Amino acid sequence: MNILLTGGAGYIGSHVALSLLDSGNDITIIDNLITGNKEILPKNINFYNCNINNKKKIKEIIQSSQFDILMHFAGYIKVEESVYQPEKYFENNTKNAISLFETCLENNLNNIIFSSTAAIYGNPKNNNPITENVILEPLNPYGESKMRTEKYLLANNDKFNSIILRYFNVAGADSQLRTGLISDEATHLIKIISEVAVGKRSKILIYGNDYQTLDGTALRDYIHVSDLADIHVEAAKYLLKNKQTNVFNCGYGKGYSVLEVINEANNITGNKIKFEFSKRRRGDAEKLVADVNKINKYIKWQPRYNNLKKIIESSINWEKKINEKNL
Ligand code: UDP
């Protein structure tokens, strides 16, 4: 396959780029390097430093090759920031994404894989794992911005064949440490735990211990980023074969509480992860666990890292590496 990938210098995009290359595909990456980092771009690939709303340049790029699929990762992803700067999220994650899709369509590229998020579900009322067809009620502008883009693709399914992947909590790093999460202001749980593990921070705050869960801390479905990357490769094959729009949850279907994750990290590090309880964070849901029946039915996918210990270990190993390299 020949894939055009936006956001390939970002966390998930760079892992997907590696999975595609490792399985013998061709890729071209577009990234404006605002939140992305050149250090984690795969070597010897076509790379363009370009905004996704630069219609002229994107047109030239699309016309330079016969792409099978656009995979669109470029986007802002910080929930709390989106609460304070909603316009930034609607501008980039919705308006610019739609402009990119239109440019693709104008140049006969109509197969799209879109990075969406479990944040579009909000706080589902019932306690079961979340299926793709529940009502979407995002709690924050980040989720809202992704939901609007999904709606555009779904409303235009006569023009586009698209696969919308709703990521649950993505964590961990490439087993060979070729890439991982680089963030100047980390917000994600396992990233922050890793920073504590390598001594970059003294402790972690647990946001809320008064949720209706077994230990009072919030539940999430953590998926290893390399498994998520493999899903994209298989979803791409599925899309080219079936040429149909579809929506899939991406997770393992099992929830861990914040305390359970910290306890596992403490087993790994010999109790290096000091923590304190703090108040709830704005925009956070109580429980987000995927119902994965649909993806398991349609996409040929075998998880390789469905193990919390492996996820945390790979994240800490990556943190050690970037700490030494000052990234
Ligand atoms: N969390 C926490 N302390 C932190 C970072 C995160 O207690 O320093 C909690 C957060 O409130 C949520 C869970 O960990 O319940 C996962 O948060 P993360 O930011 O990793 O992902 P999100 O689910 O918000 O996308």
mmCIF file of C-alpha atoms and ligand atoms in Angstrom:
data_model
loop_
_atom_site.group_PDB
_atom_site.id
_atom_site.type_symbol
_atom_site.label_atom_id
_atom_site.label_comp_id
_atom_site.label_asym_id
_atom_site.label_seq_id
_atom_site.Cartn_x
_atom_site.Cartn_y
_atom_site.Cartn_z
ATOM 1 C CA MET A 1 0.000 0.000 0.000
ATOM 2 C CA ASN A 2 1.029 3.609 -0.565
ATOM 3 C CA ILE A 3 -0.079 5.755 2.371
ATOM 4 C CA LEU A 4 -0.115 9.522 2.894
ATOM 5 C CA LEU A 5 0.137 10.240 6.596
ATOM 6 C CA THR A 6 -0.386 13.547 8.390
ATOM 7 C CA GLY A 7 1.092 13.937 11.860
ATOM 8 C CA GLY A 8 3.765 11.308 11.272
ATOM 9 C CA ALA A 9 6.185 13.149 13.562
ATOM 10 C CA GLY A 10 3.723 12.755 16.436
ATOM 11 C CA TYR A 11 3.272 9.990 18.956
ATOM 12 C CA ILE A 12 0.686 7.739 17.295
ATOM 13 C CA GLY A 13 1.510 8.778 13.727
ATOM 14 C CA SER A 14 5.182 7.827 14.100
ATOM 15 C CA HIS A 15 4.306 4.380 15.471
ATOM 16 C CA VAL A 16 1.872 3.781 12.610
ATOM 17 C CA ALA A 17 4.535 4.939 10.147
ATOM 18 C CA LEU A 18 6.897 2.290 11.560
ATOM 19 C CA SER A 19 4.245 -0.446 11.459
ATOM 20 C CA LEU A 20 3.514 0.395 7.820
ATOM 21 C CA LEU A 21 7.197 0.404 6.904
ATOM 22 C CA ASP A 22 7.906 -2.782 8.889
ATOM 23 C CA SER A 23 5.168 -4.533 6.907
ATOM 24 C CA GLY A 24 6.556 -3.382 3.556
ATOM 25 C CA ASN A 25 4.392 -0.394 2.626
ATOM 26 C CA ASP A 26 5.334 2.995 1.168
ATOM 27 C CA ILE A 27 4.661 6.133 3.163
ATOM 28 C CA THR A 28 4.814 9.887 2.770
ATOM 29 C CA ILE A 29 4.549 12.095 5.832
ATOM 30 C CA ILE A 30 3.150 15.600 6.203
ATOM 31 C CA ASP A 31 3.772 17.346 9.535
ATOM 32 C CA ASN A 32 4.195 21.014 10.481
ATOM 33 C CA LEU A 33 6.454 20.024 13.421
ATOM 34 C CA ILE A 34 4.568 22.290 15.841
ATOM 35 C CA THR A 35 3.827 19.483 18.288
ATOM 36 C CA GLY A 36 5.630 16.816 16.255
ATOM 37 C CA ASN A 37 9.355 16.134 16.545
ATOM 38 C CA LYS A 38 11.824 15.476 13.716
ATOM 39 C CA GLU A 39 13.792 13.068 15.925
ATOM 40 C CA ILE A 40 11.070 10.427 15.742
ATOM 41 C CA LEU A 41 10.405 10.630 12.010
ATOM 42 C CA PRO A 42 11.379 7.355 10.344
ATOM 43 C CA LYS A 43 14.570 7.686 8.296
ATOM 44 C CA ASN A 44 14.629 7.706 4.490
ATOM 45 C CA ILE A 45 11.004 8.524 3.793
ATOM 46 C CA ASN A 46 9.315 11.327 1.878
ATOM 47 C CA PHE A 47 8.649 14.138 4.330
ATOM 48 C CA TYR A 48 6.950 17.499 3.857
ATOM 49 C CA ASN A 49 6.889 20.233 6.495
ATOM 50 C CA CYS A 50 3.468 21.623 5.742
ATOM 51 C CA ASN A 51 0.168 22.663 7.337
ATOM 52 C CA ILE A 52 -2.855 20.480 6.649
ATOM 53 C CA ASN A 53 -4.812 23.520 5.446
ATOM 54 C CA ASN A 54 -2.218 24.479 2.816
ATOM 55 C CA LYS A 55 -4.352 23.437 -0.145
ATOM 56 C CA LYS A 56 -1.785 24.321 -2.807
ATOM 57 C CA LYS A 57 1.041 22.315 -1.272
ATOM 58 C CA ILE A 58 -1.177 19.351 -0.305
ATOM 59 C CA LYS A 59 -2.487 19.229 -3.884
ATOM 60 C CA GLU A 60 1.082 19.036 -5.207
ATOM 61 C CA ILE A 61 1.932 16.273 -2.739
ATOM 62 C CA ILE A 62 -1.131 14.205 -3.634
ATOM 63 C CA GLN A 63 -0.471 14.636 -7.330
ATOM 64 C CA SER A 64 3.152 13.536 -6.915
ATOM 65 C CA SER A 65 2.219 9.912 -6.179
ATOM 66 C CA GLN A 66 -0.593 7.356 -6.403
ATOM 67 C CA PHE A 67 -1.748 7.219 -2.804
ATOM 68 C CA ASP A 68 -4.209 4.521 -1.726
ATOM 69 C CA ILE A 69 -5.202 6.074 1.588
ATOM 70 C CA LEU A 70 -4.861 9.235 3.664
ATOM 71 C CA MET A 71 -4.283 8.525 7.365
ATOM 72 C CA HIS A 72 -4.987 11.683 9.301
ATOM 73 C CA PHE A 73 -3.279 11.943 12.711
ATOM 74 C CA ALA A 74 -2.289 15.615 12.848
ATOM 75 C CA GLY A 75 -4.249 17.258 15.649
ATOM 76 C CA TYR A 76 -4.177 18.760 19.098
ATOM 77 C CA ILE A 77 -4.879 16.282 21.879
ATOM 78 C CA LYS A 78 -4.827 17.937 25.301
ATOM 79 C CA VAL A 79 -8.203 17.720 27.002
ATOM 80 C CA GLU A 80 -7.604 20.399 29.619
ATOM 81 C CA GLU A 81 -6.012 22.837 27.164
ATOM 82 C CA SER A 82 -9.083 22.436 24.968
ATOM 83 C CA VAL A 83 -11.279 23.626 27.845
ATOM 84 C CA TYR A 84 -9.331 26.886 28.012
ATOM 85 C CA GLN A 85 -8.585 27.301 24.289
ATOM 86 C CA PRO A 86 -11.547 25.725 22.475
ATOM 87 C CA GLU A 87 -11.064 27.743 19.272
ATOM 88 C CA LYS A 88 -7.602 26.269 18.747
ATOM 89 C CA TYR A 89 -9.210 22.818 18.732
ATOM 90 C CA PHE A 90 -12.133 23.653 16.437
ATOM 91 C CA GLU A 91 -9.817 25.456 14.027
ATOM 92 C CA ASN A 92 -7.296 22.664 13.658
ATOM 93 C CA ASN A 93 -9.080 19.419 14.558
ATOM 94 C CA THR A 94 -12.288 20.246 12.689
ATOM 95 C CA LYS A 95 -11.966 23.076 10.162
ATOM 96 C CA ASN A 96 -8.480 22.265 8.923
ATOM 97 C CA ALA A 97 -9.194 18.531 8.898
ATOM 98 C CA ILE A 98 -12.225 19.110 6.666
ATOM 99 C CA SER A 99 -10.176 21.377 4.403
ATOM 100 C CA LEU A 100 -7.615 18.553 4.090
ATOM 101 C CA PHE A 101 -10.310 15.992 3.251
ATOM 102 C CA GLU A 102 -11.747 18.320 0.602
ATOM 103 C CA THR A 103 -8.311 18.750 -0.956
ATOM 104 C CA CYS A 104 -7.960 14.977 -1.034
ATOM 105 C CA LEU A 105 -11.329 14.579 -2.712
ATOM 106 C CA GLU A 106 -10.529 17.259 -5.323
ATOM 107 C CA ASN A 107 -7.476 15.183 -6.191
ATOM 108 C CA ASN A 108 -9.198 11.794 -6.279
ATOM 109 C CA LEU A 109 -7.967 10.501 -2.945
ATOM 110 C CA ASN A 110 -11.139 9.428 -1.163
ATOM 111 C CA ASN A 111 -10.026 6.632 1.191
ATOM 112 C CA ILE A 112 -9.475 8.003 4.669
ATOM 113 C CA ILE A 113 -8.510 6.632 8.062
ATOM 114 C CA PHE A 114 -9.288 9.177 10.740
ATOM 115 C CA SER A 115 -7.917 9.316 14.308
ATOM 116 C CA SER A 116 -10.792 9.856 16.656
ATOM 117 C CA THR A 117 -11.118 9.400 20.375
ATOM 118 C CA ALA A 118 -13.136 7.878 23.187
ATOM 119 C CA ALA A 119 -13.452 11.444 24.505
ATOM 120 C CA ILE A 120 -16.425 11.840 22.152
ATOM 121 C CA TYR A 121 -18.435 9.479 24.372
ATOM 122 C CA GLY A 122 -18.388 11.774 27.402
ATOM 123 C CA ASN A 123 -19.587 10.006 30.523
ATOM 124 C CA PRO A 124 -21.865 7.195 29.335
ATOM 125 C CA LYS A 125 -24.680 6.534 31.780
ATOM 126 C CA ASN A 126 -24.673 2.757 31.921
ATOM 127 C CA ASN A 127 -21.791 0.833 33.390
ATOM 128 C CA ASN A 128 -21.075 -1.497 30.475
ATOM 129 C CA PRO A 129 -18.166 -1.232 28.065
ATOM 130 C CA ILE A 130 -18.957 1.405 25.441
ATOM 131 C CA THR A 131 -20.273 0.347 22.041
ATOM 132 C CA GLU A 132 -19.824 2.490 18.935
ATOM 133 C CA ASN A 133 -23.521 3.301 18.650
ATOM 134 C CA VAL A 134 -24.155 5.008 22.004
ATOM 135 C CA ILE A 135 -25.135 8.692 22.006
ATOM 136 C CA LEU A 136 -22.088 10.949 21.665
ATOM 137 C CA GLU A 137 -21.856 13.542 24.407
ATOM 138 C CA PRO A 138 -18.291 14.862 24.640
ATOM 139 C CA LEU A 139 -17.409 16.607 27.911
ATOM 140 C CA ASN A 140 -14.767 18.891 26.436
ATOM 141 C CA PRO A 141 -13.931 20.835 23.233
ATOM 142 C CA TYR A 142 -11.275 18.278 22.291
ATOM 143 C CA GLY A 143 -13.912 15.533 22.085
ATOM 144 C CA GLU A 144 -16.369 17.914 20.439
ATOM 145 C CA SER A 145 -13.811 18.897 17.763
ATOM 146 C CA LYS A 146 -13.202 15.242 16.855
ATOM 147 C CA MET A 147 -16.919 14.448 16.894
ATOM 148 C CA ARG A 148 -17.632 17.246 14.406
ATOM 149 C CA THR A 149 -14.996 15.886 12.037
ATOM 150 C CA GLU A 150 -16.433 12.379 12.325
ATOM 151 C CA LYS A 151 -19.863 13.794 11.504
ATOM 152 C CA TYR A 152 -18.487 15.408 8.362
ATOM 153 C CA LEU A 153 -17.040 12.101 7.154
ATOM 154 C CA LEU A 154 -20.184 10.156 8.005
ATOM 155 C CA ALA A 155 -22.439 12.738 6.330
ATOM 156 C CA ASN A 156 -20.266 12.534 3.201
ATOM 157 C CA ASN A 157 -19.997 8.754 2.990
ATOM 158 C CA ASP A 158 -21.156 8.904 -0.606
ATOM 159 C CA LYS A 159 -17.900 10.740 -1.415
ATOM 160 C CA PHE A 160 -15.437 9.191 1.037
ATOM 161 C CA ASN A 161 -14.730 5.646 2.176
ATOM 162 C CA SER A 162 -13.571 6.231 5.688
ATOM 163 C CA ILE A 163 -12.590 4.245 8.735
ATOM 164 C CA ILE A 164 -12.977 6.194 11.946
ATOM 165 C CA LEU A 165 -10.873 4.776 14.775
ATOM 166 C CA ARG A 166 -11.879 5.850 18.280
ATOM 167 C CA TYR A 167 -8.797 5.488 20.429
ATOM 168 C CA PHE A 168 -9.159 4.750 24.112
ATOM 169 C CA ASN A 169 -6.049 5.443 26.274
ATOM 170 C CA VAL A 170 -2.963 4.998 24.168
ATOM 171 C CA ALA A 171 0.294 4.430 26.045
ATOM 172 C CA GLY A 172 3.703 2.733 25.840
ATOM 173 C CA ALA A 173 6.451 2.967 23.233
ATOM 174 C CA ASP A 174 8.000 1.039 20.341
ATOM 175 C CA SER A 175 9.784 -2.077 21.666
ATOM 176 C CA GLN A 176 13.001 -1.051 19.868
ATOM 177 C CA LEU A 177 12.614 2.504 21.257
ATOM 178 C CA ARG A 178 12.700 4.024 17.774
ATOM 179 C CA THR A 179 9.876 6.329 18.852
ATOM 180 C CA GLY A 180 7.663 7.170 21.830
ATOM 181 C CA LEU A 181 5.810 10.062 23.402
ATOM 182 C CA ILE A 182 7.688 13.371 23.565
ATOM 183 C CA SER A 183 5.839 16.118 25.374
ATOM 184 C CA ASP A 184 7.005 19.382 26.894
ATOM 185 C CA GLU A 185 4.025 19.454 29.249
ATOM 186 C CA ALA A 186 2.911 15.879 29.830
ATOM 187 C CA THR A 187 -0.722 15.311 30.801
ATOM 188 C CA HIS A 188 -1.212 11.572 30.263
ATOM 189 C CA LEU A 189 -1.132 9.257 33.255
ATOM 190 C CA ILE A 190 1.453 6.700 32.107
ATOM 191 C CA LYS A 191 3.702 9.423 30.677
ATOM 192 C CA ILE A 192 3.675 11.268 34.016
ATOM 193 C CA ILE A 193 4.333 8.037 35.928
ATOM 194 C CA SER A 194 7.329 7.461 33.625
ATOM 195 C CA GLU A 195 8.624 10.951 34.352
ATOM 196 C CA VAL A 196 8.413 10.218 38.089
ATOM 197 C CA ALA A 197 10.168 6.878 37.506
ATOM 198 C CA VAL A 198 13.192 8.574 35.896
ATOM 199 C CA GLY A 199 13.307 11.400 38.459
ATOM 200 C CA LYS A 200 12.036 14.159 36.173
ATOM 201 C CA ARG A 201 9.180 14.813 38.641
ATOM 202 C CA SER A 202 8.962 14.092 42.340
ATOM 203 C CA LYS A 203 5.393 12.722 42.448
ATOM 204 C CA ILE A 204 2.107 12.308 40.631
ATOM 205 C CA LEU A 205 -1.240 13.805 41.629
ATOM 206 C CA ILE A 206 -4.252 11.510 41.364
ATOM 207 C CA TYR A 207 -7.131 13.569 40.044
ATOM 208 C CA GLY A 208 -10.102 12.465 42.110
ATOM 209 C CA ASN A 209 -10.706 9.525 44.453
ATOM 210 C CA ASP A 210 -14.446 10.030 44.806
ATOM 211 C CA TYR A 211 -15.553 8.355 41.567
ATOM 212 C CA GLN A 212 -18.053 5.475 41.642
ATOM 213 C CA THR A 213 -15.372 2.831 41.042
ATOM 214 C CA LEU A 214 -13.887 0.109 43.236
ATOM 215 C CA ASP A 215 -11.096 2.282 44.662
ATOM 216 C CA GLY A 216 -12.632 5.695 43.834
ATOM 217 C CA THR A 217 -10.167 6.547 41.044
ATOM 218 C CA ALA A 218 -11.160 6.797 37.373
ATOM 219 C CA LEU A 219 -11.104 3.782 35.036
ATOM 220 C CA ARG A 220 -9.518 3.715 31.589
ATOM 221 C CA ASP A 221 -8.815 1.140 28.871
ATOM 222 C CA TYR A 222 -5.068 1.422 28.142
ATOM 223 C CA ILE A 223 -3.900 0.134 24.744
ATOM 224 C CA HIS A 224 -0.245 -0.231 23.717
ATOM 225 C CA VAL A 225 0.586 2.219 20.931
ATOM 226 C CA SER A 226 2.235 -0.492 18.799
ATOM 227 C CA ASP A 227 -0.936 -2.611 18.913
ATOM 228 C CA LEU A 228 -2.909 0.476 17.931
ATOM 229 C CA ALA A 229 -0.447 0.975 15.072
ATOM 230 C CA ASP A 230 -1.017 -2.600 13.863
ATOM 231 C CA ILE A 231 -4.766 -1.937 13.876
ATOM 232 C CA HIS A 232 -4.168 0.864 11.354
ATOM 233 C CA VAL A 233 -2.305 -1.446 8.983
ATOM 234 C CA GLU A 234 -5.108 -4.006 9.116
ATOM 235 C CA ALA A 235 -7.804 -1.312 8.902
ATOM 236 C CA ALA A 236 -6.115 -0.007 5.755
ATOM 237 C CA LYS A 237 -6.293 -3.444 4.107
ATOM 238 C CA TYR A 238 -9.935 -3.741 5.176
ATOM 239 C CA LEU A 239 -10.748 -0.315 3.742
ATOM 240 C CA LEU A 240 -9.167 -1.036 0.368
ATOM 241 C CA LYS A 241 -10.962 -4.359 0.133
ATOM 242 C CA ASN A 242 -14.416 -3.255 1.296
ATOM 243 C CA LYS A 243 -14.520 0.439 0.301
ATOM 244 C CA GLN A 244 -17.032 1.144 3.045
ATOM 245 C CA THR A 245 -17.287 3.690 5.804
ATOM 246 C CA ASN A 246 -17.153 2.275 9.316
ATOM 247 C CA VAL A 247 -16.417 3.246 12.935
ATOM 248 C CA PHE A 248 -14.409 1.150 15.399
ATOM 249 C CA ASN A 249 -13.400 1.414 19.035
ATOM 250 C CA CYS A 250 -9.722 0.710 19.674
ATOM 251 C CA GLY A 251 -8.901 -0.703 23.096
ATOM 252 C CA TYR A 252 -8.507 -4.052 24.809
ATOM 253 C CA GLY A 253 -11.907 -3.955 26.516
ATOM 254 C CA LYS A 254 -10.535 -4.000 30.067
ATOM 255 C CA GLY A 255 -10.386 -1.079 32.494
ATOM 256 C CA TYR A 256 -7.735 -0.215 35.066
ATOM 257 C CA SER A 257 -8.098 2.425 37.752
ATOM 258 C CA VAL A 258 -5.512 5.165 38.208
ATOM 259 C CA LEU A 259 -4.418 3.490 41.455
ATOM 260 C CA GLU A 260 -4.056 0.099 39.783
ATOM 261 C CA VAL A 261 -1.795 1.643 37.138
ATOM 262 C CA ILE A 262 0.317 3.355 39.799
ATOM 263 C CA ASN A 263 0.531 0.114 41.824
ATOM 264 C CA GLU A 264 1.757 -1.780 38.755
ATOM 265 C CA ALA A 265 4.344 0.935 38.125
ATOM 266 C CA ASN A 266 5.436 0.638 41.736
ATOM 267 C CA ASN A 267 5.920 -3.126 41.300
ATOM 268 C CA ILE A 268 8.129 -2.426 38.299
ATOM 269 C CA THR A 269 10.170 0.377 39.838
ATOM 270 C CA GLY A 270 10.433 -0.799 43.446
ATOM 271 C CA ASN A 271 8.043 1.847 44.797
ATOM 272 C CA LYS A 272 9.515 4.890 43.084
ATOM 273 C CA ILE A 273 6.138 6.377 42.179
ATOM 274 C CA LYS A 274 5.099 8.698 44.993
ATOM 275 C CA PHE A 275 1.538 9.965 44.689
ATOM 276 C CA GLU A 276 -0.959 12.294 46.344
ATOM 277 C CA PHE A 277 -4.704 12.580 45.983
ATOM 278 C CA SER A 278 -5.991 15.789 44.494
ATOM 279 C CA LYS A 279 -9.311 17.114 43.205
ATOM 280 C CA ARG A 280 -10.913 15.938 39.971
ATOM 281 C CA ARG A 281 -9.577 17.386 36.709
ATOM 282 C CA ARG A 282 -12.062 19.379 34.612
ATOM 283 C CA GLY A 283 -13.446 17.516 31.634
ATOM 284 C CA ASP A 284 -12.556 14.018 32.931
ATOM 285 C CA ALA A 285 -14.936 11.074 32.603
ATOM 286 C CA GLU A 286 -15.394 8.461 35.326
ATOM 287 C CA LYS A 287 -15.050 5.317 33.260
ATOM 288 C CA LEU A 288 -14.037 4.780 29.629
ATOM 289 C CA VAL A 289 -13.736 1.127 28.641
ATOM 290 C CA ALA A 290 -14.216 -0.034 25.063
ATOM 291 C CA ASP A 291 -16.594 -2.694 23.852
ATOM 292 C CA VAL A 292 -14.277 -4.279 21.280
ATOM 293 C CA ASN A 293 -16.629 -6.814 19.729
ATOM 294 C CA LYS A 294 -17.025 -4.809 16.542
ATOM 295 C CA ILE A 295 -13.351 -4.286 15.756
ATOM 296 C CA ASN A 296 -12.571 -7.894 16.626
ATOM 297 C CA LYS A 297 -15.272 -9.039 14.228
ATOM 298 C CA TYR A 298 -14.261 -6.906 11.237
ATOM 299 C CA ILE A 299 -10.529 -6.241 11.520
ATOM 300 C CA LYS A 300 -7.973 -9.056 11.459
ATOM 301 C CA TRP A 301 -5.932 -7.980 14.450
ATOM 302 C CA GLN A 302 -3.855 -9.821 17.029
ATOM 303 C CA PRO A 303 -2.685 -7.801 20.042
ATOM 304 C CA ARG A 304 0.992 -8.267 20.870
ATOM 305 C CA TYR A 305 1.209 -6.173 24.040
ATOM 306 C CA ASN A 306 -2.086 -6.636 25.887
ATOM 307 C CA ASN A 307 -0.380 -6.400 29.272
ATOM 308 C CA LEU A 308 -0.281 -3.382 31.593
ATOM 309 C CA LYS A 309 3.234 -4.246 32.805
ATOM 310 C CA LYS A 310 4.618 -4.269 29.250
ATOM 311 C CA ILE A 311 2.909 -0.967 28.478
ATOM 312 C CA ILE A 312 4.345 0.777 31.527
ATOM 313 C CA GLU A 313 7.814 -0.786 31.119
ATOM 314 C CA SER A 314 8.120 0.332 27.512
ATOM 315 C CA SER A 315 6.995 3.828 28.490
ATOM 316 C CA ILE A 316 9.586 4.062 31.281
ATOM 317 C CA ASN A 317 12.334 2.715 28.988
ATOM 318 C CA TRP A 318 11.495 5.364 26.418
ATOM 319 C CA GLU A 319 11.477 8.059 29.122
ATOM 320 C CA LYS A 320 14.988 6.977 30.189
ATOM 321 C CA LYS A 321 16.151 7.259 26.604
ATOM 322 C CA ILE A 322 14.757 10.753 25.986
ATOM 323 C CA ASN A 323 15.929 11.932 29.365
ATOM 324 C CA GLU A 324 19.485 10.933 28.446
ATOM 325 C CA LYS A 325 19.156 12.554 25.017
ATOM 326 C CA ASN A 326 17.499 15.681 26.477
ATOM 327 C CA LEU A 327 14.523 15.453 24.135
HETATM 328 N N1 UDP B 1 -4.636 11.221 35.790
HETATM 329 C C1 UDP B 1 -4.220 11.479 37.091
HETATM 330 N N2 UDP B 1 -3.068 12.185 37.283
HETATM 331 C C2 UDP B 1 -2.314 12.648 36.247
HETATM 332 C C3 UDP B 1 -2.733 12.378 34.921
HETATM 333 C C4 UDP B 1 -3.910 11.661 34.730
HETATM 334 O O1 UDP B 1 -4.878 11.084 38.063
HETATM 335 O O2 UDP B 1 -1.288 13.301 36.510
HETATM 336 C C5 UDP B 1 -5.877 10.466 35.566
HETATM 337 C C6 UDP B 1 -6.932 11.270 34.809
HETATM 338 O O3 UDP B 1 -7.683 12.064 35.688
HETATM 339 C C7 UDP B 1 -7.739 10.148 34.160
HETATM 340 C C8 UDP B 1 -6.707 9.041 33.905
HETATM 341 O O4 UDP B 1 -5.598 9.358 34.765
HETATM 342 O O5 UDP B 1 -8.695 9.652 35.056
HETATM 343 C C9 UDP B 1 -6.214 9.021 32.472
HETATM 344 O O6 UDP B 1 -5.857 10.345 32.113
HETATM 345 P P1 UDP B 1 -5.034 10.657 30.784
HETATM 346 O O7 UDP B 1 -4.735 12.130 30.780
HETATM 347 O O8 UDP B 1 -3.886 9.721 30.686
HETATM 348 O O9 UDP B 1 -6.031 10.276 29.617
HETATM 349 P P2 UDP B 1 -7.524 10.764 29.288
HETATM 350 O O10 UDP B 1 -8.405 9.622 29.714
HETATM 351 O O11 UDP B 1 -7.793 12.034 30.021
HETATM 352 O O12 UDP B 1 -7.499 10.958 27.816
#
